[in-house]
C-alpha cells in the first residue's frame, strides 16, 4: 500500500467505472426512489383548466359589488353546462372549472346568499381566486429532470402531469459477502475467540437503502475454496461487496482470490480513517469492493465509495456524498496523515447546526457508532480545529 489515494481520487476512479445500467420503463406506482433516465415532461397543462382556488361564487368582476342571480352550481369534476351571463353568479367549489364569462371568484365567507340571489358587498378584482390554466406547468415542459431521484413530491408532480410510466435505469443487483472464521450469526452461542457477524446485515441495509437489490451470500471462513466459491457467485451480479480479509495478514484472502478469478484491481488503500485498506476492482461489468472488516470501517467505506457507485449505476446525476456544514462545539485534533470521518452528533440551536464528536472513535466500536447521526469530515493536517470553526459532515440516514 505504497501510495494512498485521496478520498476524491478514489471516488473518481470508482465513478469512471460506474456507468448507468440499461433503461427500463416502469409504472410510476413502482418508481419510488428510482432515478429518471430521461427528462419527464408534462403531458397536460397543469392545472388543465382555470380552476377555483376557493369555495365561493364565480362572477364577472365588473358586476361587483352588487346582487347577482345564482345561475348554477359547479362542483369539482362537474362543470357548468353554459357560460356565465351578465348579472349572474355561479356557486363553485374548490377545483371547479371556472365557467366561460367569469373572471373572478368571491369566497363564500364574504357573500350573503338570499334564495336565488347572492349579495356581494365588495369589488372583486379580475383573476381573484382563480388558478390560471398551466399556472403550475405547461404541457411539454420539464417536470422532473433526468438523473433525479423520485421522492414522494416528484412522484406526485409526475402523476399530476399525467405521467404513468417513467424511464429509469435498472436497479443494480448486489452481492454481500462477509468473510472471517471468527464470525457467528446472532442467535448462535459464541465459542472462545468468536464474535457476532454484523457487517453483512449492515451492508445489505446500506445497499438496499441506496437502491440495490441485495443477495446475501453465505458467510465464509478464511478458507480459499470457500472464498473462491462465494466470490465466483458474487461476480455474476452488478456489484460485489465483501467485508474483511483485505488487510495484509496471512488470512486475508479476498484480494488474492479475486485476482485469481480475473478481477482487475483498480486501487487498494485510501488516505482515510477508518477504511484505509479498502479495495476496488472490476470484473467485466461487475464492480468489486473489498471493505475492511472492522464494522465502522465498513460503514464509512460504504458511504464514501460504494453508495456513489450504486447511485451512479442507477443514473444519479449527483452520486457523490452530499456534505453539509456545521459549527464545531468542541475543539478536535487533526490527523496529519489521513482525513478522518469521525462519528458525531449534530445539534440544532439558535446559532444553527453544531456538531460534536462522540467518544469511542475506534473502528471496531460499532455500538458507539450507533449513537452517531453524522460523520464529521476532519481534513488531514497539522494541529487542531477549535470550537466555533466550521466543518463539513455527512448525515447518516
Ligand atoms: P479483517 O478486515 O478481516 O482483518 O477484520 C478486521 C476486524 O473486523 C476483526 O476484528 C474482525 O473480527 C472484524 N470483522 C470482520 N468481519 C466482520 C463482520 N462481518 N462483522 C463483524 N466484525 C467483523
Ligand atoms: Mg478477517
PDB file of C-alpha atoms in Angstrom, residues 6 34 91-92 119 147 151 156 159 166 202 206 233 249 280 303 379:
ATOM      1  CA  UNK A   6      -7.088  10.738  -1.517  1.00  0.00           C
ATOM      2  CA  UNK A  34     -35.699   5.321  -8.632  1.00  0.00           C
ATOM      3  CA  UNK A  91     -71.687  28.707  -6.925  1.00  0.00           C
ATOM      4  CA  UNK A  92     -68.344  26.956  -7.371  1.00  0.00           C
ATOM      5  CA  UNK A 119     -75.155  39.758  -2.323  1.00  0.00           C
ATOM      6  CA  UNK A 147     -30.726  11.829 -13.046  1.00  0.00           C
ATOM      7  CA  UNK A 151     -39.191  11.056  -3.952  1.00  0.00           C
ATOM      8  CA  UNK A 156     -46.941  13.429  -7.080  1.00  0.00           C
ATOM      9  CA  UNK A 159     -48.862  11.884 -11.616  1.00  0.00           C
ATOM     10  CA  UNK A 166     -41.126   6.519 -16.440  1.00  0.00           C
ATOM     11  CA  UNK A 202     -25.372  -3.564   7.802  1.00  0.00           C
ATOM     12  CA  UNK A 206     -26.979   0.268   3.154  1.00  0.00           C
ATOM     13  CA  UNK A 233     -21.190 -16.221  -7.346  1.00  0.00           C
ATOM     14  CA  UNK A 249      -2.422 -10.731   7.300  1.00  0.00           C
ATOM     15  CA  UNK A 280     -11.817  -1.680  -5.550  1.00  0.00           C
ATOM     16  CA  UNK A 303     -20.719   5.688   2.350  1.00  0.00           C
ATOM     17  CA  UNK A 379      -9.369  17.034   6.890  1.00  0.00           C
TER      18      UNK A 379
END
